[in-house]
Short mmCIF file of C-alpha atoms and ligand atoms in Angstrom, two decimals:
data_model
loop_
_atom_site.label_atom_id
_atom_site.label_comp_id
_atom_site.label_asym_id
_atom_site.label_seq_id
_atom_site.Cartn_x
_atom_site.Cartn_y
_atom_site.Cartn_z
CA MET A 13 21.14 -9.20 33.54
CA ASN A 14 20.56 -5.58 33.62
CA SER A 15 22.52 -4.61 30.66
CA PRO A 16 21.73 -1.07 29.02
CA THR A 17 21.64 -2.45 25.65
CA LEU A 18 18.58 -4.47 26.54
CA ARG A 19 16.62 -1.45 27.83
CA TYR A 20 15.07 -0.50 24.51
CA ARG A 21 11.52 1.04 24.56
CA ASN A 22 8.67 -1.64 25.32
CA ILE A 23 6.74 -0.69 22.38
CA ILE A 24 9.35 -1.71 19.83
CA PRO A 25 9.36 -5.64 20.40
CA SER A 26 5.49 -5.44 20.64
CA LEU A 27 5.34 -4.03 17.00
CA ARG A 28 3.67 -6.50 14.59
CA GLY A 29 5.75 -5.67 11.85
CA GLU A 30 4.59 -6.42 8.20
CA GLY A 31 2.93 -9.64 7.24
CA GLY A 32 4.41 -9.50 3.68
CA PHE A 33 7.89 -9.21 4.61
CA ALA A 34 7.88 -12.26 7.11
CA PHE A 35 6.14 -14.22 4.32
CA ILE A 36 8.79 -13.34 1.94
CA ALA A 37 11.35 -14.95 4.37
CA ARG A 38 9.10 -17.98 4.51
CA GLY A 39 8.94 -18.54 0.76
CA ARG A 40 12.68 -18.45 0.52
CA GLU A 41 12.89 -20.88 3.21
CA LEU A 42 10.73 -23.25 1.66
CA ALA A 43 12.49 -22.78 -1.86
CA ALA A 44 15.78 -23.36 -0.17
CA LYS A 45 14.35 -26.76 0.72
CA GLY A 46 13.86 -27.52 -2.94
CA TYR A 47 9.96 -26.91 -2.96
CA LYS A 48 8.51 -25.14 -6.07
CA VAL A 49 6.94 -22.26 -4.09
CA ILE A 50 4.13 -20.30 -5.60
CA ASN A 51 4.07 -16.76 -4.17
CA LEU A 52 1.09 -14.89 -4.34
CA SER A 53 1.60 -12.82 -1.26
CA ILE A 54 4.28 -10.16 -2.64
CA GLY A 55 2.86 -6.53 -3.25
CA GLN A 56 5.31 -5.86 -6.17
CA PRO A 57 5.16 -6.30 -9.84
CA ASP A 58 6.53 -9.65 -11.24
CA VAL A 59 8.77 -7.85 -13.77
CA PRO A 60 12.05 -5.93 -13.25
CA THR A 61 12.07 -1.76 -13.55
CA PRO A 62 11.74 -0.80 -16.94
CA ASP A 63 15.11 -0.64 -18.93
CA ASN A 64 14.92 3.01 -19.77
CA VAL A 65 15.08 3.50 -16.12
CA ILE A 66 17.94 1.23 -15.13
CA ASP A 67 19.89 2.88 -18.38
CA SER A 68 19.45 6.12 -16.75
CA ALA A 69 20.86 4.88 -13.17
CA VAL A 70 23.71 3.31 -14.79
CA HIS A 71 24.37 6.46 -16.96
CA TRP A 72 24.46 8.62 -14.04
CA LEU A 73 26.65 6.17 -11.90
CA LYS A 74 28.99 5.86 -14.91
CA GLU A 75 29.29 9.70 -15.34
CA LYS A 76 30.59 9.61 -11.67
CA LYS A 77 28.58 12.93 -11.30
CA PHE A 78 25.84 11.80 -9.28
CA THR A 79 27.31 9.64 -6.60
CA ALA A 80 27.27 12.41 -3.77
CA TYR A 81 24.55 13.58 -1.22
CA THR A 82 21.50 15.68 -2.65
CA GLU A 83 19.29 18.07 -1.00
CA THR A 84 17.41 16.39 1.70
CA ALA A 85 13.86 17.11 0.08
CA GLY A 86 15.39 15.50 -3.02
CA ILE A 87 16.82 17.12 -6.44
CA PRO A 88 14.73 19.96 -7.72
CA ASP A 89 14.31 18.51 -11.11
CA LEU A 90 12.74 15.22 -9.42
CA ARG A 91 10.55 17.57 -7.41
CA GLN A 92 9.43 19.26 -10.32
CA ALA A 93 8.57 16.02 -12.31
CA ILE A 94 6.46 14.82 -9.36
CA ALA A 95 4.56 18.34 -9.27
CA ASP A 96 4.26 18.12 -13.01
CA TYR A 97 2.89 14.47 -12.95
CA LEU A 98 0.20 15.31 -10.39
CA ASN A 99 -0.83 18.72 -12.12
CA GLU A 100 -1.32 17.09 -15.40
CA ARG A 101 -2.72 13.92 -14.27
CA TYR A 102 -5.07 15.33 -11.80
CA GLY A 103 -5.37 19.01 -12.13
CA ALA A 104 -3.80 20.01 -9.07
CA ASP A 105 -1.53 23.04 -8.48
CA VAL A 106 1.28 21.48 -6.57
CA LYS A 107 4.66 23.54 -6.65
CA TRP A 108 7.92 21.79 -6.68
CA GLU A 109 8.75 23.22 -3.41
CA GLU A 110 5.65 21.45 -1.84
CA VAL A 111 7.28 18.08 -2.65
CA VAL A 112 9.51 16.03 -0.34
CA VAL A 113 11.42 12.83 -1.86
CA THR A 114 12.00 10.08 0.69
CA PRO A 115 13.27 6.86 0.83
CA GLY A 116 10.16 4.71 -0.12
CA THR A 117 6.76 5.59 0.46
CA LYS A 118 7.02 3.84 3.86
CA GLY A 119 9.56 6.85 4.55
CA ALA A 120 6.96 9.27 3.43
CA ILE A 121 4.38 8.00 5.78
CA PHE A 122 6.61 7.79 8.50
CA LEU A 123 7.71 11.44 8.02
CA ALA A 124 4.17 12.60 8.04
CA LEU A 125 3.38 10.92 11.03
CA ALA A 126 6.38 11.96 13.01
CA THR A 127 5.59 15.39 11.98
CA TYR A 128 2.19 15.46 13.39
CA LEU A 129 1.35 13.08 16.03
CA GLU A 130 1.97 13.79 19.71
CA PRO A 131 1.70 11.18 22.23
CA GLY A 132 -1.91 10.50 22.87
CA ASP A 133 -3.16 11.76 19.49
CA GLU A 134 -5.66 9.59 17.64
CA ILE A 135 -5.25 8.59 13.97
CA ILE A 136 -8.35 6.85 12.27
CA VAL A 137 -7.54 3.92 10.14
CA PRO A 138 -9.87 2.20 8.15
CA GLU A 139 -9.35 -1.42 8.58
CA PRO A 140 -8.02 -3.79 7.10
CA SER A 141 -5.23 -1.52 6.41
CA TYR A 142 -1.38 -1.53 4.98
CA PRO A 143 0.29 -1.94 8.53
CA ALA A 144 2.58 1.04 8.34
CA TYR A 145 0.15 3.60 9.20
CA PRO A 146 -0.80 2.17 12.61
CA GLU A 147 2.63 0.78 13.41
CA GLY A 148 4.04 4.08 12.75
CA ALA A 149 1.55 5.83 14.96
CA LYS A 150 2.28 3.26 17.77
CA ILE A 151 6.02 3.77 17.81
CA LEU A 152 5.17 7.42 18.34
CA ASN A 153 3.07 6.76 21.27
CA ALA A 154 -0.16 7.91 19.45
CA LYS A 155 -3.25 5.76 19.12
CA PRO A 156 -4.51 3.99 15.95
CA VAL A 157 -8.29 4.10 16.14
CA TYR A 158 -9.73 1.25 13.75
CA VAL A 159 -12.94 1.72 11.65
CA PRO A 160 -13.69 -1.53 9.63
CA LEU A 161 -14.61 -1.20 6.00
CA LYS A 162 -18.03 -2.32 5.25
CA PHE A 163 -18.21 -5.46 2.89
CA MET A 164 -21.29 -5.00 0.84
CA GLY A 165 -21.13 -8.70 -0.66
CA LYS A 166 -19.46 -9.68 -3.83
CA ASP A 167 -21.34 -7.12 -6.19
CA ARG A 168 -20.52 -3.97 -4.16
CA GLY A 169 -17.34 -4.99 -2.47
CA PHE A 170 -15.75 -2.53 0.38
CA GLU A 171 -16.69 0.69 1.30
CA LEU A 172 -15.79 3.26 4.03
CA ASP A 173 -18.02 3.48 6.98
CA ILE A 174 -18.31 6.97 6.85
CA GLU A 175 -20.74 7.38 9.86
CA LYS A 176 -18.54 5.21 12.02
CA ILE A 177 -15.64 7.48 10.97
CA GLU A 178 -17.56 10.50 12.05
CA GLU A 179 -18.89 8.78 15.37
CA VAL A 180 -14.94 7.93 16.59
CA ILE A 181 -13.75 11.46 16.16
CA THR A 182 -12.65 13.05 19.66
CA PRO A 183 -10.87 16.05 20.38
CA LYS A 184 -7.52 14.05 20.28
CA THR A 185 -8.26 12.93 16.48
CA LYS A 186 -5.39 14.43 14.36
CA MET A 187 -5.69 12.57 11.21
CA ILE A 188 -7.74 10.08 8.97
CA VAL A 189 -5.91 7.76 6.70
CA ILE A 190 -7.16 7.30 3.32
CA ASN A 191 -5.44 4.75 1.08
CA ASN A 192 -6.92 4.57 -2.40
CA PRO A 193 -6.90 2.30 -4.53
CA HIS A 194 -7.03 0.01 -1.14
CA ASN A 195 -4.45 -2.49 0.15
CA PRO A 196 -5.32 -5.16 1.04
CA SER A 197 -9.09 -5.04 -0.24
CA GLY A 198 -8.66 -3.83 -3.65
CA ALA A 199 -11.43 -1.36 -3.08
CA LEU A 200 -11.56 1.90 -5.00
CA PHE A 201 -13.30 4.36 -3.06
CA THR A 202 -16.03 6.55 -4.93
CA PRO A 203 -15.61 10.44 -5.59
CA ARG A 204 -18.70 10.60 -3.30
CA GLU A 205 -17.14 8.85 -0.44
CA LEU A 206 -14.09 11.00 -0.71
CA ASP A 207 -16.11 14.08 -0.83
CA LYS A 208 -17.70 13.05 2.28
CA ILE A 209 -14.62 12.43 4.11
CA TYR A 210 -12.99 15.52 2.89
CA GLU A 211 -16.16 17.47 4.39
CA ILE A 212 -15.51 15.70 7.64
CA ALA A 213 -12.12 16.89 7.67
CA ARG A 214 -13.17 20.34 6.97
CA GLU A 215 -15.80 20.33 9.59
CA HIS A 216 -13.84 18.81 12.40
CA LYS A 217 -10.34 20.47 11.11
CA ILE A 218 -8.83 17.18 10.94
CA MET A 219 -6.25 16.34 8.46
CA ILE A 220 -6.03 13.47 5.90
CA LEU A 221 -3.28 11.15 5.08
CA ALA A 222 -3.85 10.23 1.54
CA ASP A 223 -1.63 7.48 0.33
CA GLU A 224 -2.27 7.04 -3.58
CA ILE A 225 0.51 4.67 -4.18
CA TYR A 226 -1.57 2.43 -6.30
CA ASP A 227 -3.06 5.14 -8.50
CA ASN A 228 -1.80 3.54 -11.81
CA PHE A 229 -3.40 0.37 -11.19
CA VAL A 230 -7.19 1.19 -11.48
CA TYR A 231 -9.21 -1.44 -13.55
CA GLU A 232 -12.77 -0.13 -13.43
CA GLY A 233 -14.45 2.90 -12.08
CA GLU A 234 -13.48 6.45 -11.37
CA PHE A 235 -10.53 7.28 -9.42
CA LYS A 236 -10.49 10.59 -7.88
CA SER A 237 -7.09 11.81 -6.38
CA MET A 238 -7.41 13.90 -3.08
CA ILE A 239 -4.78 16.08 -4.52
CA SER A 240 -7.27 17.60 -6.72
CA TYR A 241 -9.28 19.44 -3.81
CA PRO A 242 -8.64 23.11 -4.37
CA ASP A 243 -7.98 23.52 -0.56
CA TRP A 244 -5.56 20.56 -0.52
CA ARG A 245 -3.10 22.73 1.46
CA ASP A 246 -5.18 23.07 4.42
CA TYR A 247 -6.20 19.56 4.95
CA LEU A 248 -3.84 16.95 3.09
CA ILE A 249 -0.86 15.24 3.33
CA TYR A 250 -0.31 13.22 0.13
CA THR A 251 1.92 10.31 -0.09
CA ASN A 252 2.77 8.61 -3.20
CA GLY A 253 5.91 6.46 -4.66
CA PHE A 254 7.85 4.77 -7.53
CA SER A 255 7.66 1.35 -6.14
CA LYS A 256 4.17 -0.09 -7.58
CA THR A 257 3.97 1.97 -10.70
CA PHE A 258 7.62 1.51 -12.09
CA SER A 259 8.26 -1.75 -10.46
CA MET A 260 11.15 -0.05 -8.21
CA THR A 261 10.47 -1.64 -4.93
CA GLY A 262 14.28 -2.07 -4.16
CA TRP A 263 15.23 1.54 -5.27
CA ARG A 264 13.29 2.79 -2.19
CA LEU A 265 11.86 6.05 -3.47
CA GLY A 266 8.60 7.62 -2.41
CA TYR A 267 7.29 11.31 -1.69
CA VAL A 268 5.14 13.68 0.15
CA VAL A 269 3.30 16.37 -0.97
CA VAL A 270 2.34 19.10 1.80
CA ARG A 271 1.92 23.02 1.87
CA LYS A 272 5.60 24.62 1.61
CA GLU A 273 6.16 25.89 5.08
CA VAL A 274 5.67 22.22 6.16
CA ALA A 275 7.78 20.99 3.54
CA SER A 276 10.88 22.74 4.99
CA ILE A 277 9.85 21.20 8.32
CA LEU A 278 9.74 17.85 7.18
CA SER A 279 13.12 18.31 5.60
CA LYS A 280 14.44 19.18 9.24
CA LEU A 281 13.33 15.71 10.38
CA ALA A 282 14.48 14.00 7.34
CA VAL A 283 17.93 15.51 7.35
CA SER A 284 18.46 13.77 10.89
CA MET A 285 16.93 10.29 9.62
CA TRP A 286 18.42 9.56 6.17
CA GLY A 287 20.01 12.80 5.14
CA CYS A 288 18.76 12.61 1.46
CA PRO A 289 17.46 9.93 -0.76
CA VAL A 290 19.51 7.77 -3.14
CA SER A 291 20.99 10.27 -5.52
CA PHE A 292 21.31 8.12 -8.74
CA ALA A 293 17.87 6.73 -8.06
CA GLN A 294 16.55 10.10 -7.93
CA LYS A 295 18.21 11.01 -11.45
CA ALA A 296 16.25 7.62 -12.92
CA ALA A 297 13.09 8.44 -11.06
CA VAL A 298 12.96 11.63 -13.44
CA THR A 299 13.42 9.37 -16.56
CA ALA A 300 10.66 7.17 -15.14
CA LEU A 301 8.23 10.19 -14.82
CA LYS A 302 9.26 11.91 -17.92
CA ASP A 303 10.01 9.47 -20.64
CA PRO A 304 6.83 8.47 -22.53
CA GLU A 305 8.51 5.07 -23.07
CA THR A 306 7.98 4.40 -19.32
CA TRP A 307 4.18 5.29 -19.44
CA GLU A 308 3.64 2.98 -22.23
CA TRP A 309 5.35 0.03 -20.09
CA VAL A 310 3.18 1.05 -17.06
CA LYS A 311 0.08 1.06 -19.23
CA ALA A 312 0.69 -2.36 -20.64
CA LEU A 313 1.27 -3.82 -17.05
CA SER A 314 -1.75 -2.39 -15.65
CA LYS A 315 -3.72 -3.78 -18.53
CA ARG A 316 -2.00 -7.40 -18.11
CA TYR A 317 -2.89 -7.07 -14.27
CA ALA A 318 -6.50 -6.60 -15.14
CA GLU A 319 -6.40 -9.79 -17.20
CA MET A 320 -4.69 -11.47 -14.22
CA ARG A 321 -7.21 -10.25 -11.65
CA ASP A 322 -10.06 -11.66 -13.89
CA LEU A 323 -8.28 -15.03 -13.87
CA LEU A 324 -7.55 -15.18 -10.38
CA TYR A 325 -11.42 -14.11 -9.42
CA ASN A 326 -12.79 -16.74 -11.80
CA GLU A 327 -10.55 -19.40 -10.36
CA ILE A 328 -11.08 -18.49 -6.66
CA SER A 329 -14.72 -17.70 -7.08
CA LYS A 330 -15.27 -21.62 -7.90
CA VAL A 331 -13.73 -22.52 -4.42
CA GLU A 332 -16.63 -24.03 -1.99
CA GLY A 333 -17.01 -21.43 1.04
CA VAL A 334 -15.22 -18.40 -0.53
CA GLU A 335 -16.99 -15.18 -1.39
CA ALA A 336 -14.62 -13.39 -3.74
CA TRP A 337 -15.20 -9.89 -4.86
CA LYS A 338 -13.51 -8.38 -8.17
CA SER A 339 -11.31 -5.65 -6.88
CA LYS A 340 -11.23 -2.38 -8.71
CA GLY A 341 -7.99 -1.27 -7.98
CA ALA A 342 -4.47 -1.96 -6.47
CA TYR A 343 -3.34 -5.77 -7.34
CA TYR A 344 -5.00 -7.74 -4.67
CA LEU A 345 -8.06 -9.88 -4.26
CA PHE A 346 -9.41 -10.21 -0.63
CA PRO A 347 -11.96 -12.73 -0.44
CA ARG A 348 -14.03 -13.55 2.52
CA ILE A 349 -13.81 -17.12 3.80
CA THR A 350 -16.22 -16.94 6.90
CA LYS A 351 -18.03 -20.19 6.06
CA LEU A 352 -14.79 -22.10 5.20
CA LEU A 353 -13.28 -21.20 8.49
CA ASN A 354 -16.55 -22.00 10.47
CA GLU A 355 -16.83 -25.39 8.75
CA LEU A 356 -13.19 -26.05 9.48
CA ASN A 357 -13.34 -24.62 12.75
CA ILE A 358 -9.76 -22.93 12.44
CA ASN A 359 -8.65 -19.42 12.29
CA VAL A 360 -7.24 -17.81 9.19
CA GLU A 361 -3.81 -17.99 10.41
CA GLU A 362 -3.90 -21.73 10.80
CA PHE A 363 -5.53 -22.14 7.37
CA VAL A 364 -2.83 -19.97 5.70
CA ASP A 365 -0.20 -21.81 7.55
CA TYR A 366 -1.80 -25.03 6.33
CA ILE A 367 -1.77 -24.09 2.76
CA ILE A 368 2.05 -22.69 2.98
CA ASP A 369 3.27 -25.78 4.94
CA HIS A 370 1.44 -28.41 2.51
CA HIS A 371 0.77 -26.76 -0.52
CA HIS A 372 3.86 -24.30 -0.92
CA LEU A 373 1.52 -21.45 -1.78
CA ILE A 374 2.17 -18.41 0.01
CA ILE A 375 -0.83 -16.03 0.58
CA LEU A 376 -1.44 -13.63 3.34
CA PRO A 377 -3.98 -14.01 6.24
CA GLY A 378 -6.25 -10.93 6.62
CA THR A 379 -5.02 -10.39 9.95
CA ALA A 380 -1.77 -9.24 8.56
CA PHE A 381 -3.58 -6.27 8.11
CA PRO A 382 -3.96 -5.40 11.55
CA ASP A 383 -6.04 -5.15 13.56
CA LYS A 384 -9.19 -7.53 13.61
CA ALA A 385 -11.17 -6.83 10.52
CA GLY A 386 -9.30 -9.13 8.21
CA LYS A 387 -9.96 -12.25 10.40
CA ASP A 388 -12.38 -13.69 7.67
CA TYR A 389 -10.10 -12.81 4.78
CA VAL A 390 -7.08 -13.95 2.87
CA ARG A 391 -5.08 -11.78 0.48
CA PHE A 392 -3.74 -13.07 -2.97
CA SER A 393 -1.46 -10.71 -5.32
CA PHE A 394 -2.32 -11.06 -8.77
CA ALA A 395 0.93 -8.87 -9.70
CA THR A 396 2.15 -11.85 -11.41
CA ASN A 397 1.99 -14.08 -14.41
CA LYS A 398 -0.65 -16.39 -15.85
CA GLU A 399 1.06 -19.75 -14.73
CA SER A 400 1.43 -18.68 -11.23
CA ILE A 401 -2.06 -17.73 -11.09
CA VAL A 402 -3.50 -20.91 -12.41
CA GLU A 403 -1.07 -22.91 -10.41
CA GLY A 404 -1.63 -21.12 -7.20
CA ALA A 405 -5.55 -21.27 -7.59
CA LYS A 406 -5.17 -24.80 -8.05
CA ARG A 407 -3.09 -25.44 -4.87
CA PHE A 408 -5.51 -23.39 -3.17
CA ARG A 409 -8.33 -25.38 -4.26
CA GLU A 410 -6.85 -28.84 -3.50
CA ALA A 411 -5.67 -27.41 0.05
CA VAL A 412 -9.35 -26.54 0.81
CA ASN A 413 -10.69 -30.01 -0.33
CA GLU A 414 -8.10 -31.54 1.50
CA LEU A 415 -8.99 -29.87 4.75
CA LEU A 416 -12.67 -30.42 4.24
CA SER A 417 -12.29 -34.02 3.53
CA LYS A 418 -9.94 -34.55 6.92
CA LYS A 419 -12.87 -32.81 8.91
C1 LIG B 17 -0.54 1.13 0.61
C2 LIG B 17 0.88 1.28 0.55
N1 LIG B 17 1.38 2.20 0.82
C3 LIG B 17 2.79 2.31 0.92
C4 LIG B 17 3.59 1.02 0.50
C5 LIG B 17 5.07 1.21 0.90
O1 LIG B 17 5.69 1.56 -0.36
P1 LIG B 17 7.27 1.83 -0.47
O2 LIG B 17 7.93 0.50 -1.44
O3 LIG B 17 7.53 3.11 -1.39
O4 LIG B 17 7.86 2.00 0.78
C6 LIG B 17 2.92 -0.05 0.13
C7 LIG B 17 3.61 -1.12 -0.01
O5 LIG B 17 3.22 -2.38 -0.11
C8 LIG B 17 1.65 -0.24 0.05
O6 LIG B 17 0.76 -1.17 -0.13
#
């Protein structure tokens, strides 16, 4: 049938979506059947938003003064609070007019991509990668150019392949994505690596999309924010958000920082996409950033996740055929399982399917972080409690032993 409602753009059904969301649904289905599911796939803290932030949202709702549209780029006091955060923490010089608040960091990422990418433009994506960058580029008919991270073994972990990044630059290259700390690998790129990338950007006049949404989850090593480069206005489009730091994934709040002229251009696009971010959520976000109580909460959460990382790492490292590297940031462990997959003669998706179907443990195959660089890896989230990690690791071990014994 030649119905006009079926004539959507071809690219849309070919999008890969996001594994994390698909696997949330799978976990719910299993739980509905009565299974006790252990979910180590989810990229969100295991605790709800802190009380002071919730109280603030309730207050503004109850006051009935903050239920209407706001400025497209967000309310000035939130934009100022974000600028203060970046300036105090990273010695940046961001002005409030350079901040655009968005519905989630995903909103920030898509706004950035849609503002800059022309059809045919290329965007360099170190891989494995959070899927929103390449998927967003594809929606805009631009081309993701993947450059695998280098896995330097279980002592050094993942590094950017700087030579390769420079090699793939063409006249069509518009942007390089740097997500640091990194999802899914847990890498924390060193100031040296970042300086080199920034130098490449300056030399080739390419912009960097710097996504630092995990900046409050750094367990060891030095974190350098790219917003601290004095000439950031010439090369950077910076994104961050509230989901991970303050456990506000459902509130949908993120932000972009760009030079002032571009911030008003982003707003022109945003006004036709979502009009403005949620009004009372913005008021609560000011509390999140400004109330010292929230920062105590964040510090305690990050400390607990460092312990969860150690626990998960110790448990997973014991499993035959698994090469785990102790991540330095974000809240994921991304072990390599090449030997195991070779021995079992299955691919990572089949491996993960087996674990989900037979042991009700949800983890993600590395291929959920497109395109191919993750094919020998699985991702565990350790943003959870001790019981879930111990039980999850036990099920993982049992599943591996069972598969090996069936060989
Ligand atoms: C690297 C990275 N950027 C952005 C996001 C999106 O976060 P938000 O909930 O703010 O849209 C995520 C969520 O998992 C992420 O891992």
